[in-house]
Amino acid sequence: MERRQFISGLGYGLLSLGLAGCGLRFSGKSADPEEKRGATDNKQTAAPAAGVYDRGKLIVAEGTDPNSLIEKGFKALGGIAALVRSGATVVIKPNFSVPRKPEEAATTNPLLVAAVVKQCLAAGAKTVKVIDYPFSSPPVCLVNSGIKAAVEAAGGRAFAINAPNFYTQVDMGGKILKDVLFSKDVLEADVFINFPILKHHNATKLTLGLKNMMGLVWDRGYFHRTDLLQGIAELAAFRRPHLTILDATKGITGNGPVGPGPIRAWNQVVFGVDPVAVDAYGATLFGLKPAEIGYVPLAAQLGAGELELQKLTVVKV
């Protein structure tokens, strides 16, 4: 995809505030002195996270009460204590990339995120960090999305990783992604939970868990300048979350990812160790086949997870 097309898709106003501020740098080669101070030169390769839950199972919690949805989901998985041990540092990556309010259904439901923060702290977590790299003004996104208030009320810390010092250079060894500035917080976490919202995206049809991971990379624009779908797939193969929780309570079905757009409610929250499987299930809620979301089969081909839902056990609670 040409950058000009991407600009058109997001809208000029948003772009002027957002991607311009992203810096659009890669491989730590920027002349920006601030970036040089913040980013390290150490290459490292992340081992995929080892899931503690059954990888062949998806848990689908149904309902409308945020606390109940999260409680039911973790209970069906086997309990939060199996994932979060005493003294652990937990990083949660929701989507608060756009300055929309919760009722506009373009960002992860803050009450769901807060419910996960509470569960982690109750299990003994030392710290729970909630992070994203918004397109536009981070302070506005944190406030408008309701994430900051909800997370802090739950005892966690929410912040935007919109400066170079939040990243370190890693060797992803991909065809598209090679030396990449990736989130330090995620690499250093004991537990990493990816927490996307299911919604429309004008460039990839949908944004789900795999695409949500782009908010952990400093130069997100590089994906759009090269091969967006392949880049997302390679990112998925590089660092798998310990758990993906898909907010499919409601989301925009058009004019994404920014919105506003028409909203549909599914009243579901999907829990899974396999990030490809979670996205495959999410695609079906939109009436699409998983293979129609281009980066999902590509990620499966790279070994990031299972595309065929019939090979999985889907448990509704």
mmCIF file of C-alpha atoms in Angstrom:
data_model
loop_
_atom_site.group_PDB
_atom_site.id
_atom_site.type_symbol
_atom_site.label_atom_id
_atom_site.label_comp_id
_atom_site.label_asym_id
_atom_site.label_seq_id
_atom_site.Cartn_x
_atom_site.Cartn_y
_atom_site.Cartn_z
ATOM 1 C CA MET A 1 0.000 0.000 0.000
ATOM 2 C CA GLU A 2 1.262 3.427 -0.898
ATOM 3 C CA ARG A 3 1.686 5.831 1.978
ATOM 4 C CA ARG A 4 -0.624 8.269 0.182
ATOM 5 C CA GLN A 5 -3.394 5.679 0.246
ATOM 6 C CA PHE A 6 -2.798 5.105 3.921
ATOM 7 C CA ILE A 7 -2.992 8.810 4.588
ATOM 8 C CA SER A 8 -6.292 8.975 2.777
ATOM 9 C CA GLY A 9 -7.623 6.060 4.777
ATOM 10 C CA LEU A 10 -6.908 7.547 8.129
ATOM 11 C CA GLY A 11 -8.005 11.052 7.355
ATOM 12 C CA TYR A 12 -5.838 14.081 6.965
ATOM 13 C CA GLY A 13 -6.547 15.598 10.320
ATOM 14 C CA LEU A 14 -5.708 12.494 12.253
ATOM 15 C CA LEU A 15 -2.573 11.917 10.265
ATOM 16 C CA SER A 16 -1.326 15.409 10.821
ATOM 17 C CA LEU A 17 -1.582 14.864 14.549
ATOM 18 C CA GLY A 18 -0.551 11.257 14.669
ATOM 19 C CA LEU A 19 1.787 9.608 12.233
ATOM 20 C CA ALA A 20 3.800 12.725 11.829
ATOM 21 C CA GLY A 21 4.502 12.422 15.508
ATOM 22 C CA CYS A 22 5.431 8.778 15.203
ATOM 23 C CA GLY A 23 8.760 9.677 13.695
ATOM 24 C CA LEU A 24 8.535 6.899 11.102
ATOM 25 C CA ARG A 25 11.955 5.539 11.875
ATOM 26 C CA PHE A 26 13.348 2.102 11.687
ATOM 27 C CA SER A 27 16.448 0.150 12.643
ATOM 28 C CA GLY A 28 17.730 2.793 15.036
ATOM 29 C CA LYS A 29 19.353 4.759 12.223
ATOM 30 C CA SER A 30 17.719 8.077 12.989
ATOM 31 C CA ALA A 31 19.791 11.175 13.470
ATOM 32 C CA ASP A 32 17.406 12.321 16.188
ATOM 33 C CA PRO A 33 19.582 12.733 19.317
ATOM 34 C CA GLU A 34 16.644 11.995 21.595
ATOM 35 C CA GLU A 35 16.105 8.668 19.891
ATOM 36 C CA LYS A 36 19.784 7.881 20.166
ATOM 37 C CA ARG A 37 19.592 8.448 23.892
ATOM 38 C CA GLY A 38 16.480 6.388 24.334
ATOM 39 C CA ALA A 39 16.945 3.364 22.129
ATOM 40 C CA THR A 40 19.559 0.746 22.813
ATOM 41 C CA ASP A 41 21.722 -0.871 20.181
ATOM 42 C CA ASN A 42 21.386 -4.336 21.612
ATOM 43 C CA LYS A 43 19.775 -6.824 19.304
ATOM 44 C CA GLN A 44 17.656 -9.496 20.877
ATOM 45 C CA THR A 45 15.240 -12.083 19.688
ATOM 46 C CA ALA A 46 12.088 -12.689 21.671
ATOM 47 C CA ALA A 47 11.130 -16.249 22.307
ATOM 48 C CA PRO A 48 7.418 -16.810 21.810
ATOM 49 C CA ALA A 49 5.620 -16.778 25.133
ATOM 50 C CA ALA A 50 4.855 -20.165 26.601
ATOM 51 C CA GLY A 51 1.148 -20.266 27.375
ATOM 52 C CA VAL A 52 0.015 -21.748 30.656
ATOM 53 C CA TYR A 53 -3.491 -22.463 29.394
ATOM 54 C CA ASP A 54 -4.717 -24.987 26.811
ATOM 55 C CA ARG A 55 -3.565 -23.684 23.440
ATOM 56 C CA GLY A 56 -6.234 -25.613 21.609
ATOM 57 C CA LYS A 57 -9.112 -23.931 23.392
ATOM 58 C CA LEU A 58 -10.944 -20.646 22.928
ATOM 59 C CA ILE A 59 -13.127 -19.328 25.718
ATOM 60 C CA VAL A 60 -16.028 -17.111 24.675
ATOM 61 C CA ALA A 61 -17.635 -15.242 27.560
ATOM 62 C CA GLU A 62 -21.081 -13.901 26.728
ATOM 63 C CA GLY A 63 -22.924 -11.073 28.451
ATOM 64 C CA THR A 64 -22.792 -7.362 29.112
ATOM 65 C CA ASP A 65 -21.329 -6.936 32.596
ATOM 66 C CA PRO A 66 -17.567 -6.260 32.289
ATOM 67 C CA ASN A 67 -16.511 -7.791 35.602
ATOM 68 C CA SER A 68 -18.614 -10.896 35.034
ATOM 69 C CA LEU A 69 -17.240 -11.371 31.510
ATOM 70 C CA ILE A 70 -13.639 -11.272 32.720
ATOM 71 C CA GLU A 71 -14.315 -13.472 35.749
ATOM 72 C CA LYS A 72 -16.087 -16.097 33.643
ATOM 73 C CA GLY A 73 -13.338 -16.071 31.060
ATOM 74 C CA PHE A 74 -10.452 -16.591 33.459
ATOM 75 C CA LYS A 75 -12.333 -19.217 35.423
ATOM 76 C CA ALA A 76 -12.968 -21.225 32.259
ATOM 77 C CA LEU A 77 -9.314 -20.910 31.257
ATOM 78 C CA GLY A 78 -8.174 -22.379 34.564
ATOM 79 C CA GLY A 79 -7.889 -19.344 36.811
ATOM 80 C CA ILE A 80 -5.824 -16.172 36.770
ATOM 81 C CA ALA A 81 -3.397 -17.621 39.358
ATOM 82 C CA ALA A 82 -2.033 -20.017 36.744
ATOM 83 C CA LEU A 83 -0.961 -17.054 34.626
ATOM 84 C CA VAL A 84 -0.013 -14.343 37.119
ATOM 85 C CA ARG A 85 2.288 -15.252 39.987
ATOM 86 C CA SER A 86 3.099 -13.218 43.091
ATOM 87 C CA GLY A 87 5.435 -10.340 42.315
ATOM 88 C CA ALA A 88 4.897 -10.525 38.559
ATOM 89 C CA THR A 89 5.037 -7.551 36.238
ATOM 90 C CA VAL A 90 2.093 -7.623 33.848
ATOM 91 C CA VAL A 91 1.774 -5.597 30.655
ATOM 92 C CA ILE A 92 -1.613 -5.211 28.974
ATOM 93 C CA LYS A 93 -1.901 -3.809 25.447
ATOM 94 C CA PRO A 94 -5.435 -2.577 24.741
ATOM 95 C CA ASN A 95 -6.374 -0.344 21.823
ATOM 96 C CA PHE A 96 -6.636 3.324 22.805
ATOM 97 C CA SER A 97 -5.022 4.512 19.612
ATOM 98 C CA VAL A 98 -7.736 7.003 18.651
ATOM 99 C CA PRO A 99 -9.369 9.782 20.708
ATOM 100 C CA ARG A 100 -12.822 8.192 20.837
ATOM 101 C CA LYS A 101 -15.068 7.755 23.828
ATOM 102 C CA PRO A 102 -16.070 4.270 25.002
ATOM 103 C CA GLU A 103 -19.587 4.613 23.615
ATOM 104 C CA GLU A 104 -18.119 5.175 20.132
ATOM 105 C CA ALA A 105 -16.755 1.590 20.150
ATOM 106 C CA ALA A 106 -13.402 2.309 18.501
ATOM 107 C CA THR A 107 -11.217 1.550 21.538
ATOM 108 C CA THR A 108 -11.048 -1.353 23.988
ATOM 109 C CA ASN A 109 -13.754 -1.115 26.646
ATOM 110 C CA PRO A 110 -12.028 0.511 29.656
ATOM 111 C CA LEU A 111 -14.159 -1.355 32.180
ATOM 112 C CA LEU A 112 -13.021 -4.675 30.709
ATOM 113 C CA VAL A 113 -9.401 -3.562 30.925
ATOM 114 C CA ALA A 114 -9.900 -2.417 34.511
ATOM 115 C CA ALA A 115 -11.443 -5.789 35.366
ATOM 116 C CA VAL A 116 -8.325 -7.564 34.075
ATOM 117 C CA VAL A 117 -6.091 -5.193 36.051
ATOM 118 C CA LYS A 118 -8.036 -6.040 39.210
ATOM 119 C CA GLN A 119 -7.704 -9.765 38.542
ATOM 120 C CA CYS A 120 -3.955 -9.496 38.022
ATOM 121 C CA LEU A 121 -3.412 -7.480 41.184
ATOM 122 C CA ALA A 122 -5.614 -9.835 43.189
ATOM 123 C CA ALA A 123 -3.433 -12.706 41.968
ATOM 124 C CA GLY A 124 -0.378 -10.968 43.405
ATOM 125 C CA ALA A 125 1.023 -8.956 40.510
ATOM 126 C CA LYS A 126 3.525 -6.354 41.632
ATOM 127 C CA THR A 127 2.785 -3.994 38.776
ATOM 128 C CA VAL A 128 0.228 -3.835 35.988
ATOM 129 C CA LYS A 129 1.111 -1.536 33.100
ATOM 130 C CA VAL A 130 -1.429 -0.671 30.393
ATOM 131 C CA ILE A 131 0.206 0.672 27.245
ATOM 132 C CA ASP A 132 -0.467 1.739 23.665
ATOM 133 C CA TYR A 133 1.032 4.021 21.021
ATOM 134 C CA PRO A 134 -1.860 6.252 19.881
ATOM 135 C CA PHE A 135 -2.112 7.693 16.377
ATOM 136 C CA SER A 136 -2.869 11.145 17.734
ATOM 137 C CA SER A 137 -2.469 13.113 20.964
ATOM 138 C CA PRO A 138 -1.703 10.487 23.630
ATOM 139 C CA PRO A 139 -3.078 12.482 26.600
ATOM 140 C CA VAL A 140 -6.387 12.972 24.783
ATOM 141 C CA CYS A 141 -6.586 9.296 23.835
ATOM 142 C CA LEU A 142 -5.872 8.198 27.389
ATOM 143 C CA VAL A 143 -8.626 10.434 28.756
ATOM 144 C CA ASN A 144 -11.266 10.132 26.019
ATOM 145 C CA SER A 145 -11.016 6.344 25.845
ATOM 146 C CA GLY A 146 -11.649 6.147 29.580
ATOM 147 C CA ILE A 147 -8.581 3.901 29.911
ATOM 148 C CA LYS A 148 -6.575 6.169 32.204
ATOM 149 C CA ALA A 149 -9.346 6.719 34.738
ATOM 150 C CA ALA A 150 -10.522 3.106 34.769
ATOM 151 C CA VAL A 151 -7.046 1.579 35.025
ATOM 152 C CA GLU A 152 -5.857 3.937 37.749
ATOM 153 C CA ALA A 153 -9.038 3.353 39.740
ATOM 154 C CA ALA A 154 -8.292 -0.376 39.512
ATOM 155 C CA GLY A 155 -4.749 0.093 40.811
ATOM 156 C CA GLY A 156 -2.829 -0.108 37.539
ATOM 157 C CA ARG A 157 -0.836 2.405 35.522
ATOM 158 C CA ALA A 158 -1.853 3.503 32.027
ATOM 159 C CA PHE A 159 0.491 5.392 29.740
ATOM 160 C CA ALA A 160 1.329 5.974 26.098
ATOM 161 C CA ILE A 161 4.627 4.683 24.731
ATOM 162 C CA ASN A 162 5.066 7.592 22.367
ATOM 163 C CA ALA A 163 8.764 8.333 22.918
ATOM 164 C CA PRO A 164 11.889 6.494 21.731
ATOM 165 C CA ASN A 165 13.001 5.583 25.228
ATOM 166 C CA PHE A 166 10.130 3.079 25.444
ATOM 167 C CA TYR A 167 11.719 0.947 22.694
ATOM 168 C CA THR A 168 14.738 -1.221 22.150
ATOM 169 C CA GLN A 169 16.170 -2.620 18.953
ATOM 170 C CA VAL A 170 15.405 -6.247 18.247
ATOM 171 C CA ASP A 171 16.234 -8.599 15.428
ATOM 172 C CA MET A 172 12.964 -10.012 14.111
ATOM 173 C CA GLY A 173 14.654 -11.926 11.328
ATOM 174 C CA GLY A 174 11.720 -11.538 8.971
ATOM 175 C CA LYS A 175 11.445 -10.915 5.256
ATOM 176 C CA ILE A 176 9.986 -7.455 5.918
ATOM 177 C CA LEU A 177 10.808 -6.875 9.566
ATOM 178 C CA LYS A 178 14.468 -7.099 10.445
ATOM 179 C CA ASP A 179 15.974 -4.626 12.932
ATOM 180 C CA VAL A 180 12.975 -3.098 14.688
ATOM 181 C CA LEU A 181 12.453 -0.813 17.664
ATOM 182 C CA PHE A 182 10.054 -2.807 19.836
ATOM 183 C CA SER A 183 8.444 -2.144 23.240
ATOM 184 C CA LYS A 184 10.810 -2.621 26.175
ATOM 185 C CA ASP A 185 7.896 -3.023 28.558
ATOM 186 C CA VAL A 186 6.603 -6.060 26.706
ATOM 187 C CA LEU A 187 10.019 -7.672 26.386
ATOM 188 C CA GLU A 188 10.693 -7.237 30.098
ATOM 189 C CA ALA A 189 7.234 -8.305 31.337
ATOM 190 C CA ASP A 190 6.587 -11.562 33.163
ATOM 191 C CA VAL A 191 3.131 -11.670 31.608
ATOM 192 C CA PHE A 192 1.974 -9.986 28.411
ATOM 193 C CA ILE A 193 -1.736 -9.768 27.608
ATOM 194 C CA ASN A 194 -2.859 -8.432 24.237
ATOM 195 C CA PHE A 195 -6.324 -6.853 24.537
ATOM 196 C CA PRO A 196 -7.663 -5.586 21.177
ATOM 197 C CA ILE A 197 -11.131 -4.479 20.201
ATOM 198 C CA LEU A 198 -12.871 -6.089 17.237
ATOM 199 C CA LYS A 199 -13.585 -3.370 14.669
ATOM 200 C CA HIS A 200 -13.470 -2.418 11.006
ATOM 201 C CA HIS A 201 -10.246 -1.291 9.353
ATOM 202 C CA ASN A 202 -10.216 0.282 5.916
ATOM 203 C CA ALA A 203 -6.841 -1.174 4.933
ATOM 204 C CA THR A 204 -7.061 -4.696 6.366
ATOM 205 C CA LYS A 205 -10.870 -5.201 6.661
ATOM 206 C CA LEU A 206 -10.577 -5.796 10.401
ATOM 207 C CA THR A 207 -8.275 -4.949 13.236
ATOM 208 C CA LEU A 208 -7.906 -7.744 15.765
ATOM 209 C CA GLY A 209 -5.192 -9.056 18.035
ATOM 210 C CA LEU A 210 -2.422 -9.514 15.497
ATOM 211 C CA LYS A 211 -2.818 -6.015 14.117
ATOM 212 C CA ASN A 212 -3.116 -4.554 17.619
ATOM 213 C CA MET A 213 0.532 -5.546 18.121
ATOM 214 C CA MET A 214 1.576 -2.787 15.703
ATOM 215 C CA GLY A 215 1.134 -0.392 18.620
ATOM 216 C CA LEU A 216 4.274 -1.924 20.142
ATOM 217 C CA VAL A 217 6.548 -0.818 17.294
ATOM 218 C CA TRP A 218 8.108 2.639 17.052
ATOM 219 C CA ASP A 219 7.959 2.952 13.247
ATOM 220 C CA ARG A 220 4.455 1.764 12.498
ATOM 221 C CA GLY A 221 4.513 3.600 9.195
ATOM 222 C CA TYR A 222 7.137 1.170 7.881
ATOM 223 C CA PHE A 223 4.466 -1.512 7.642
ATOM 224 C CA HIS A 224 2.446 0.685 5.296
ATOM 225 C CA ARG A 225 5.448 1.631 3.200
ATOM 226 C CA THR A 226 6.392 -1.984 2.573
ATOM 227 C CA ASP A 227 3.985 -4.912 2.982
ATOM 228 C CA LEU A 228 1.373 -4.316 5.665
ATOM 229 C CA LEU A 229 -0.038 -7.857 5.794
ATOM 230 C CA GLN A 230 3.329 -9.608 5.781
ATOM 231 C CA GLY A 231 4.648 -7.194 8.402
ATOM 232 C CA ILE A 232 1.763 -7.929 10.774
ATOM 233 C CA ALA A 233 2.292 -11.664 10.300
ATOM 234 C CA GLU A 234 6.016 -11.409 11.006
ATOM 235 C CA LEU A 235 5.359 -9.330 14.100
ATOM 236 C CA ALA A 236 2.974 -12.048 15.326
ATOM 237 C CA ALA A 237 5.619 -14.688 14.820
ATOM 238 C CA PHE A 238 8.193 -12.646 16.719
ATOM 239 C CA ARG A 239 6.377 -12.073 20.011
ATOM 240 C CA ARG A 240 3.278 -13.985 20.974
ATOM 241 C CA PRO A 241 1.304 -12.803 23.977
ATOM 242 C CA HIS A 242 0.765 -15.144 26.911
ATOM 243 C CA LEU A 243 -2.922 -14.472 26.388
ATOM 244 C CA THR A 244 -5.077 -12.580 23.912
ATOM 245 C CA ILE A 245 -8.399 -11.187 25.088
ATOM 246 C CA LEU A 246 -10.581 -9.876 22.269
ATOM 247 C CA ASP A 247 -13.141 -7.251 23.225
ATOM 248 C CA ALA A 248 -16.042 -8.202 20.981
ATOM 249 C CA THR A 249 -18.709 -6.607 23.125
ATOM 250 C CA LYS A 250 -19.248 -3.982 20.438
ATOM 251 C CA GLY A 251 -17.266 -2.323 17.675
ATOM 252 C CA ILE A 252 -17.540 -0.116 14.631
ATOM 253 C CA THR A 253 -18.388 -1.965 11.406
ATOM 254 C CA GLY A 254 -17.391 0.860 9.061
ATOM 255 C CA ASN A 255 -15.085 3.883 8.823
ATOM 256 C CA GLY A 256 -12.420 2.165 10.869
ATOM 257 C CA PRO A 257 -10.034 2.291 12.455
ATOM 258 C CA VAL A 258 -10.720 5.855 13.505
ATOM 259 C CA GLY A 259 -14.496 6.107 13.366
ATOM 260 C CA PRO A 260 -17.062 7.244 14.111
ATOM 261 C CA GLY A 261 -18.938 4.505 12.341
ATOM 262 C CA PRO A 262 -21.941 2.232 12.611
ATOM 263 C CA ILE A 263 -21.768 0.096 15.743
ATOM 264 C CA ARG A 264 -22.672 -3.542 16.187
ATOM 265 C CA ALA A 265 -22.881 -5.358 19.516
ATOM 266 C CA TRP A 266 -21.824 -9.012 19.840
ATOM 267 C CA ASN A 267 -21.644 -9.033 23.660
ATOM 268 C CA GLN A 268 -18.724 -11.442 23.642
ATOM 269 C CA VAL A 269 -15.185 -11.462 25.041
ATOM 270 C CA VAL A 270 -12.854 -14.067 23.541
ATOM 271 C CA PHE A 271 -9.906 -15.531 25.487
ATOM 272 C CA GLY A 272 -7.172 -17.582 23.833
ATOM 273 C CA VAL A 273 -3.503 -18.476 24.039
ATOM 274 C CA ASP A 274 -3.334 -18.861 20.265
ATOM 275 C CA PRO A 275 -3.412 -15.331 18.768
ATOM 276 C CA VAL A 276 -4.199 -16.561 15.267
ATOM 277 C CA ALA A 277 -7.133 -18.612 16.506
ATOM 278 C CA VAL A 278 -8.563 -15.647 18.413
ATOM 279 C CA ASP A 279 -8.416 -13.513 15.255
ATOM 280 C CA ALA A 280 -9.908 -16.316 13.186
ATOM 281 C CA TYR A 281 -12.867 -16.494 15.533
ATOM 282 C CA GLY A 282 -13.238 -12.706 15.531
ATOM 283 C CA ALA A 283 -13.427 -12.682 11.735
ATOM 284 C CA THR A 284 -16.428 -14.996 11.842
ATOM 285 C CA LEU A 285 -18.305 -12.516 14.030
ATOM 286 C CA PHE A 286 -18.015 -10.086 11.125
ATOM 287 C CA GLY A 287 -19.365 -12.736 8.772
ATOM 288 C CA LEU A 288 -15.954 -13.232 7.181
ATOM 289 C CA LYS A 289 -13.834 -16.313 6.704
ATOM 290 C CA PRO A 290 -10.526 -16.150 8.626
ATOM 291 C CA ALA A 291 -8.584 -16.502 5.377
ATOM 292 C CA GLU A 292 -10.196 -13.281 4.112
ATOM 293 C CA ILE A 293 -8.222 -11.275 6.687
ATOM 294 C CA GLY A 294 -4.927 -11.383 4.817
ATOM 295 C CA TYR A 295 -2.525 -11.211 7.736
ATOM 296 C CA VAL A 296 -4.245 -14.064 9.606
ATOM 297 C CA PRO A 297 -3.375 -16.892 7.173
ATOM 298 C CA LEU A 298 0.087 -15.382 6.695
ATOM 299 C CA ALA A 299 0.670 -15.513 10.453
ATOM 300 C CA ALA A 300 -0.510 -19.119 10.509
ATOM 301 C CA GLN A 301 1.943 -19.967 7.737
ATOM 302 C CA LEU A 302 4.738 -18.521 9.885
ATOM 303 C CA GLY A 303 3.757 -20.795 12.766
ATOM 304 C CA ALA A 304 2.129 -18.151 14.936
ATOM 305 C CA GLY A 305 -1.060 -20.155 15.424
ATOM 306 C CA GLU A 306 -3.937 -22.194 14.062
ATOM 307 C CA LEU A 307 -6.175 -20.848 11.293
ATOM 308 C CA GLU A 308 -8.664 -23.715 11.163
ATOM 309 C CA LEU A 309 -11.282 -23.187 13.850
ATOM 310 C CA GLN A 310 -12.601 -26.746 13.501
ATOM 311 C CA LYS A 311 -9.309 -27.938 14.997
ATOM 312 C CA LEU A 312 -10.004 -25.967 18.190
ATOM 313 C CA THR A 313 -12.414 -26.358 21.077
ATOM 314 C CA VAL A 314 -14.637 -23.314 21.497
ATOM 315 C CA VAL A 315 -16.194 -23.105 24.949
ATOM 316 C CA LYS A 316 -18.972 -20.589 25.574
ATOM 317 C CA VAL A 317 -19.591 -19.475 29.132
#
